[in-house]
Amino acid sequence: LSLYGDYCQQSCTFDVEVTSPPDDSISCLAFSPPTMPGNFLIGGSWANDVRCWEVQDNGQTVPKAQQMHTGPVLDACWSDDGSKVFTASCDKTAKMWDLNSNQAMQIAQHDGPIKAIHWIKAPNYSCIMTGSWDKTLKFWDTRSPNPMMSLQMPERCYCADVVYPMAVVATAERGLIVYQLENQPSEFRRIDSPLKHQHRCVAIFKDKQNKPTGFALGSIEGRVAIHYINPPNPAKDNFTFKCHRSNGTNTTTPQDIYAVNAISFHPVHGTLATVGSDGRFSFWDKDARTKLKTSEQLDQPITACCFNHNGNIFAYASSYDWSKGHEYYNPQKKNYIFLRNAAEELKPRNKKW
Amino acid sequence: MGRKKKKQMKPWCWYCNRDFDDEKILIQHQKAKHFKCHICHKKLYTGPGLAIHCMQVHKETIDGVPNAIPGRTDIELEIYGMEGIPEKDMEERRRVLEQKNQETQKKKQNQDDSDEYDDEDEPGPSFQQPAAGQPQAGYIPSMSQPGMPPGSGAPGIPPGSYSGHSPYRMIPMGGMLPPGPGMPPMMAGVPPGMPPPVAHRPGITHMAQVPPAANMLTRPAVPAATVPSAQPDVTKPLFPIAGQSQQTVSGSPHPPPSTSSDPSKPTFPAYTQATVAVVSPNSGSSTVSKPPSTVTSKPATLTTSSATSKLIHPDEDISLEELRAQLPRYQRSVPRQAQSTATAPSMGPVGGMISPQQPGMRHPLPGQYGGPPQGMPGYMPGGMPPYGQAPPVVPPGFQGAPPRPPMGMRPPVMSPGGRY
């Protein structure tokens, strides 16, 4: 089951580069679900495209297909059976991409760019959830042009995550809302943000019984909050940690604090990865509250990351995220997606699970 | 105590006439009983301070000091501990004490100890209850009730408060905290920092800073020891699928109780309220906790720039993506058929737009693209990809399908040298 077992074991000094990466910054990455044999990676980019690669066991990547929007793609996700990919774009639409036929059709429409898209598979319904800068969260049956439900949010959607029956959305102005998806989606609780800066990324984690129990929230201020929905002892159980900062505070130079661009939880170990504007990724054990590893610094920010379904592969994208504004954007600069063997490095420090 | 000179009288609270062993405890008492905001439970330092806080933060006026005896409710008197007590009241006190001393030697001993516990489990004046054991009783029932209303149990830790109440900030007060909202900000205020190899429990280290050590520190031990046993199931998964959870949550201004009415099978609170379907921002709808103060209380500075740190982020309050999307180059590209199709056919399966970026990136596909024989790479850099010509790219996992006409996806126009 280990991906590229012998290929990468000794020579894992470098990570495998995905071939034919997009031509502009990569906004999102997602691996195919376990229902499909093999590993397929999709990545959306600011070049308006979403690409699909097959990742073979020896680490080779094979471009397979591509679809376009008329605006930058901000998010993408898979259906639970792996037959469809859903893409969300600045062009205010979301599309459903049938991989078998390589056809894509529009399935959602907002009044503003769609920042987050997730597939919801409930016992009694399935649908797509889209979060937009138009401050609404909409749910779509892909067969109908009108949303099944539209929920108003206090602010623009900045990021979201879904692990049935829970959904979390983080918005502008540090808004944070938890939704429950049983029977039908509804707002469950609004949470006072545990962070003091703009929300940027969020990922739900599960407990030992594999039920969603909390989430990790990242901000632009090099910090992640671990927040449980119903902890026995919130003051002790919830905490934040600093990450993606340069040099320590004990040096004379000011510390540079970078945004956390994405968070992903390892599907098996429950440990997490964070990637930042500083061009590094780090692995953490939230139960032991320790850092497991920090990578070398790449010369571009890392904008997206994800694990494959069994946690053997960690994919991350190196491209410009605009953290230093327009002046530092170089369209000529190549964008990368790397694959890393994640089977060993994300094992928890202590066996708390 | 009886034979002490009058000048050596024990510290006492002007608002309620209680005695204390020392002034520090007196002050704690005053803060918890008389200077505590009934809305947000923030502890102030004086009566006027409380009045100002209520006015500024909650837009409410208060007409008297809470839990004060009649005649001692003046909110404008600035009394702090023993300071500020009007002289005539001091004298009156001395007279009364003298009388009492002559009558009885023993004054109530344990009153000051129980004081601290009283704060937490009973909002009302309950001065006469002695036993230190009582507060424990006060804790546990509220912990095991599935529907513990967050407000009542709050041990005076002002949710989200940062201003100077450090003694109370980092104490993990057993399970008395409101579930969720309000607590996390406290943690955030103290950056634990996750020093790389070291597991670090910020909450505990900060307990060392707590001045009123004796009373405060003993408290957590009590609930900590009992809470876990008191609610073994209550803390379990919030989101298990369960149809029978019928706990209503509408109407509660605080977040819905954390568990359902069925403690043996922790389930989701019922979501019966239809109001949730349309929740307008900050409308204060019933299911929403107090409109998130976060919406109005932005971080002090978006750009944290100081001598010691600098936030690498544009100086704007919008997200990086919003900033970037404003650029003309990322505006919605209008599909222009003529232009794209002109180039496409000549390029085989993947309309090759040569991008300045990776001219050399030819990735010969293992024949997945079938038909078009040029063997063009799957993704031409700058990719205009009208898969129209190509058979659907079907990775092994996917079922094969016959080639299809263009799927109506308009290729973007931007590529052809259009990169600004």
JSON list of C-alpha atoms in Angstrom, two decimals, chain A residues 191-276:
[
{"chain": "A", "resi": 191, "resn": "ILE", "atom": "CA", "xyz": [-18.16, 31.03, 17.52]},
{"chain": "A", "resi": 192, "resn": "ASP", "atom": "CA", "xyz": [-16.12, 33.92, 18.77]},
{"chain": "A", "resi": 193, "resn": "SER", "atom": "CA", "xyz": [-12.91, 33.65, 16.89]},
{"chain": "A", "resi": 194, "resn": "PRO", "atom": "CA", "xyz": [-10.00, 32.22, 18.80]},
{"chain": "A", "resi": 195, "resn": "LEU", "atom": "CA", "xyz": [-7.73, 34.23, 16.57]},
{"chain": "A", "resi": 196, "resn": "LYS", "atom": "CA", "xyz": [-7.08, 37.91, 16.38]},
{"chain": "A", "resi": 197, "resn": "HIS", "atom": "CA", "xyz": [-6.36, 38.19, 12.70]},
{"chain": "A", "resi": 198, "resn": "GLN", "atom": "CA", "xyz": [-7.98, 37.52, 9.39]},
{"chain": "A", "resi": 199, "resn": "HIS", "atom": "CA", "xyz": [-9.11, 33.94, 8.93]},
{"chain": "A", "resi": 200, "resn": "ARG", "atom": "CA", "xyz": [-7.51, 32.16, 6.05]},
{"chain": "A", "resi": 201, "resn": "CYS", "atom": "CA", "xyz": [-7.96, 28.42, 6.19]},
{"chain": "A", "resi": 202, "resn": "VAL", "atom": "CA", "xyz": [-9.85, 25.84, 8.17]},
{"chain": "A", "resi": 203, "resn": "ALA", "atom": "CA", "xyz": [-9.84, 22.06, 8.47]},
{"chain": "A", "resi": 204, "resn": "ILE", "atom": "CA", "xyz": [-12.05, 19.80, 10.55]},
{"chain": "A", "resi": 205, "resn": "PHE", "atom": "CA", "xyz": [-10.53, 17.03, 12.62]},
{"chain": "A", "resi": 206, "resn": "LYS", "atom": "CA", "xyz": [-12.11, 13.92, 14.04]},
{"chain": "A", "resi": 207, "resn": "ASP", "atom": "CA", "xyz": [-12.00, 12.11, 17.33]},
{"chain": "A", "resi": 208, "resn": "LYS", "atom": "CA", "xyz": [-11.04, 8.54, 18.02]},
{"chain": "A", "resi": 209, "resn": "GLN", "atom": "CA", "xyz": [-14.45, 7.41, 16.95]},
{"chain": "A", "resi": 210, "resn": "ASN", "atom": "CA", "xyz": [-13.91, 9.07, 13.61]},
{"chain": "A", "resi": 211, "resn": "LYS", "atom": "CA", "xyz": [-16.53, 11.71, 14.27]},
{"chain": "A", "resi": 212, "resn": "PRO", "atom": "CA", "xyz": [-15.84, 15.35, 13.56]},
{"chain": "A", "resi": 213, "resn": "THR", "atom": "CA", "xyz": [-15.14, 17.04, 16.84]},
{"chain": "A", "resi": 214, "resn": "GLY", "atom": "CA", "xyz": [-13.36, 20.26, 16.14]},
{"chain": "A", "resi": 215, "resn": "PHE", "atom": "CA", "xyz": [-11.37, 22.22, 13.64]},
{"chain": "A", "resi": 216, "resn": "ALA", "atom": "CA", "xyz": [-8.06, 23.89, 13.07]},
{"chain": "A", "resi": 217, "resn": "LEU", "atom": "CA", "xyz": [-8.27, 27.50, 11.95]},
{"chain": "A", "resi": 218, "resn": "GLY", "atom": "CA", "xyz": [-5.38, 29.38, 10.41]},
{"chain": "A", "resi": 219, "resn": "SER", "atom": "CA", "xyz": [-4.95, 33.12, 10.09]},
{"chain": "A", "resi": 220, "resn": "ILE", "atom": "CA", "xyz": [-2.75, 35.53, 8.23]},
{"chain": "A", "resi": 221, "resn": "GLU", "atom": "CA", "xyz": [-0.76, 36.03, 11.38]},
{"chain": "A", "resi": 222, "resn": "GLY", "atom": "CA", "xyz": [1.21, 32.79, 11.44]},
{"chain": "A", "resi": 223, "resn": "ARG", "atom": "CA", "xyz": [-1.06, 31.13, 13.92]},
{"chain": "A", "resi": 224, "resn": "VAL", "atom": "CA", "xyz": [-3.40, 28.18, 14.08]},
{"chain": "A", "resi": 225, "resn": "ALA", "atom": "CA", "xyz": [-6.15, 27.67, 16.61]},
{"chain": "A", "resi": 226, "resn": "ILE", "atom": "CA", "xyz": [-7.24, 24.20, 17.59]},
{"chain": "A", "resi": 227, "resn": "HIS", "atom": "CA", "xyz": [-10.84, 24.43, 18.61]},
{"chain": "A", "resi": 228, "resn": "TYR", "atom": "CA", "xyz": [-13.10, 21.70, 19.88]},
{"chain": "A", "resi": 229, "resn": "ILE", "atom": "CA", "xyz": [-16.83, 22.08, 19.50]},
{"chain": "A", "resi": 230, "resn": "ASN", "atom": "CA", "xyz": [-17.70, 20.65, 22.88]},
{"chain": "A", "resi": 231, "resn": "PRO", "atom": "CA", "xyz": [-14.64, 20.02, 24.92]},
{"chain": "A", "resi": 232, "resn": "PRO", "atom": "CA", "xyz": [-14.83, 18.98, 28.54]},
{"chain": "A", "resi": 233, "resn": "ASN", "atom": "CA", "xyz": [-12.56, 21.83, 29.41]},
{"chain": "A", "resi": 234, "resn": "PRO", "atom": "CA", "xyz": [-12.43, 24.55, 26.79]},
{"chain": "A", "resi": 235, "resn": "ALA", "atom": "CA", "xyz": [-9.74, 26.58, 28.45]},
{"chain": "A", "resi": 236, "resn": "LYS", "atom": "CA", "xyz": [-7.44, 23.62, 28.51]},
{"chain": "A", "resi": 237, "resn": "ASP", "atom": "CA", "xyz": [-8.48, 21.79, 25.41]},
{"chain": "A", "resi": 238, "resn": "ASN", "atom": "CA", "xyz": [-8.56, 24.67, 23.01]},
{"chain": "A", "resi": 239, "resn": "PHE", "atom": "CA", "xyz": [-5.30, 26.34, 22.21]},
{"chain": "A", "resi": 240, "resn": "THR", "atom": "CA", "xyz": [-3.42, 28.19, 19.53]},
{"chain": "A", "resi": 241, "resn": "PHE", "atom": "CA", "xyz": [0.09, 27.82, 18.29]},
{"chain": "A", "resi": 242, "resn": "LYS", "atom": "CA", "xyz": [2.39, 29.99, 16.29]},
{"chain": "A", "resi": 243, "resn": "CYS", "atom": "CA", "xyz": [3.77, 28.85, 12.99]},
{"chain": "A", "resi": 244, "resn": "HIS", "atom": "CA", "xyz": [5.27, 30.09, 9.75]},
{"chain": "A", "resi": 245, "resn": "ARG", "atom": "CA", "xyz": [7.41, 32.74, 11.26]},
{"chain": "A", "resi": 246, "resn": "SER", "atom": "CA", "xyz": [10.96, 33.55, 10.44]},
{"chain": "A", "resi": 247, "resn": "ASN", "atom": "CA", "xyz": [13.75, 33.58, 12.95]},
{"chain": "A", "resi": 248, "resn": "GLY", "atom": "CA", "xyz": [13.07, 33.69, 16.58]},
{"chain": "A", "resi": 249, "resn": "THR", "atom": "CA", "xyz": [12.07, 36.67, 18.63]},
{"chain": "A", "resi": 250, "resn": "ASN", "atom": "CA", "xyz": [15.33, 36.55, 20.42]},
{"chain": "A", "resi": 251, "resn": "THR", "atom": "CA", "xyz": [17.25, 37.90, 17.51]},
{"chain": "A", "resi": 252, "resn": "THR", "atom": "CA", "xyz": [17.70, 41.53, 16.77]},
{"chain": "A", "resi": 253, "resn": "THR", "atom": "CA", "xyz": [15.90, 41.45, 13.48]},
{"chain": "A", "resi": 254, "resn": "PRO", "atom": "CA", "xyz": [12.13, 41.67, 13.61]},
{"chain": "A", "resi": 255, "resn": "GLN", "atom": "CA", "xyz": [10.36, 38.42, 13.17]},
{"chain": "A", "resi": 256, "resn": "ASP", "atom": "CA", "xyz": [8.50, 38.00, 9.92]},
{"chain": "A", "resi": 257, "resn": "ILE", "atom": "CA", "xyz": [5.06, 36.58, 10.39]},
{"chain": "A", "resi": 258, "resn": "TYR", "atom": "CA", "xyz": [3.49, 34.81, 7.46]},
{"chain": "A", "resi": 259, "resn": "ALA", "atom": "CA", "xyz": [0.00, 33.74, 6.60]},
{"chain": "A", "resi": 260, "resn": "VAL", "atom": "CA", "xyz": [-1.08, 30.15, 7.01]},
{"chain": "A", "resi": 261, "resn": "ASN", "atom": "CA", "xyz": [-2.40, 29.32, 3.57]},
{"chain": "A", "resi": 262, "resn": "ALA", "atom": "CA", "xyz": [-3.81, 25.88, 4.13]},
{"chain": "A", "resi": 263, "resn": "ILE", "atom": "CA", "xyz": [-4.25, 23.16, 6.72]},
{"chain": "A", "resi": 264, "resn": "SER", "atom": "CA", "xyz": [-4.75, 19.46, 6.07]},
{"chain": "A", "resi": 265, "resn": "PHE", "atom": "CA", "xyz": [-5.22, 16.60, 8.46]},
{"chain": "A", "resi": 266, "resn": "HIS", "atom": "CA", "xyz": [-3.62, 13.26, 7.83]},
{"chain": "A", "resi": 267, "resn": "PRO", "atom": "CA", "xyz": [-6.47, 10.84, 7.25]},
{"chain": "A", "resi": 268, "resn": "VAL", "atom": "CA", "xyz": [-4.94, 8.08, 9.33]},
{"chain": "A", "resi": 269, "resn": "HIS", "atom": "CA", "xyz": [-2.77, 9.65, 12.01]},
{"chain": "A", "resi": 270, "resn": "GLY", "atom": "CA", "xyz": [-4.87, 12.70, 12.72]},
{"chain": "A", "resi": 271, "resn": "THR", "atom": "CA", "xyz": [-1.77, 14.84, 12.72]},
{"chain": "A", "resi": 272, "resn": "LEU", "atom": "CA", "xyz": [-1.86, 17.96, 10.60]},
{"chain": "A", "resi": 273, "resn": "ALA", "atom": "CA", "xyz": [0.09, 19.82, 8.00]},
{"chain": "A", "resi": 274, "resn": "THR", "atom": "CA", "xyz": [0.20, 23.57, 7.62]},
{"chain": "A", "resi": 275, "resn": "VAL", "atom": "CA", "xyz": [1.62, 25.45, 4.67]},
{"chain": "A", "resi": 276, "resn": "GLY", "atom": "CA", "xyz": [2.48, 29.10, 4.68]}
]
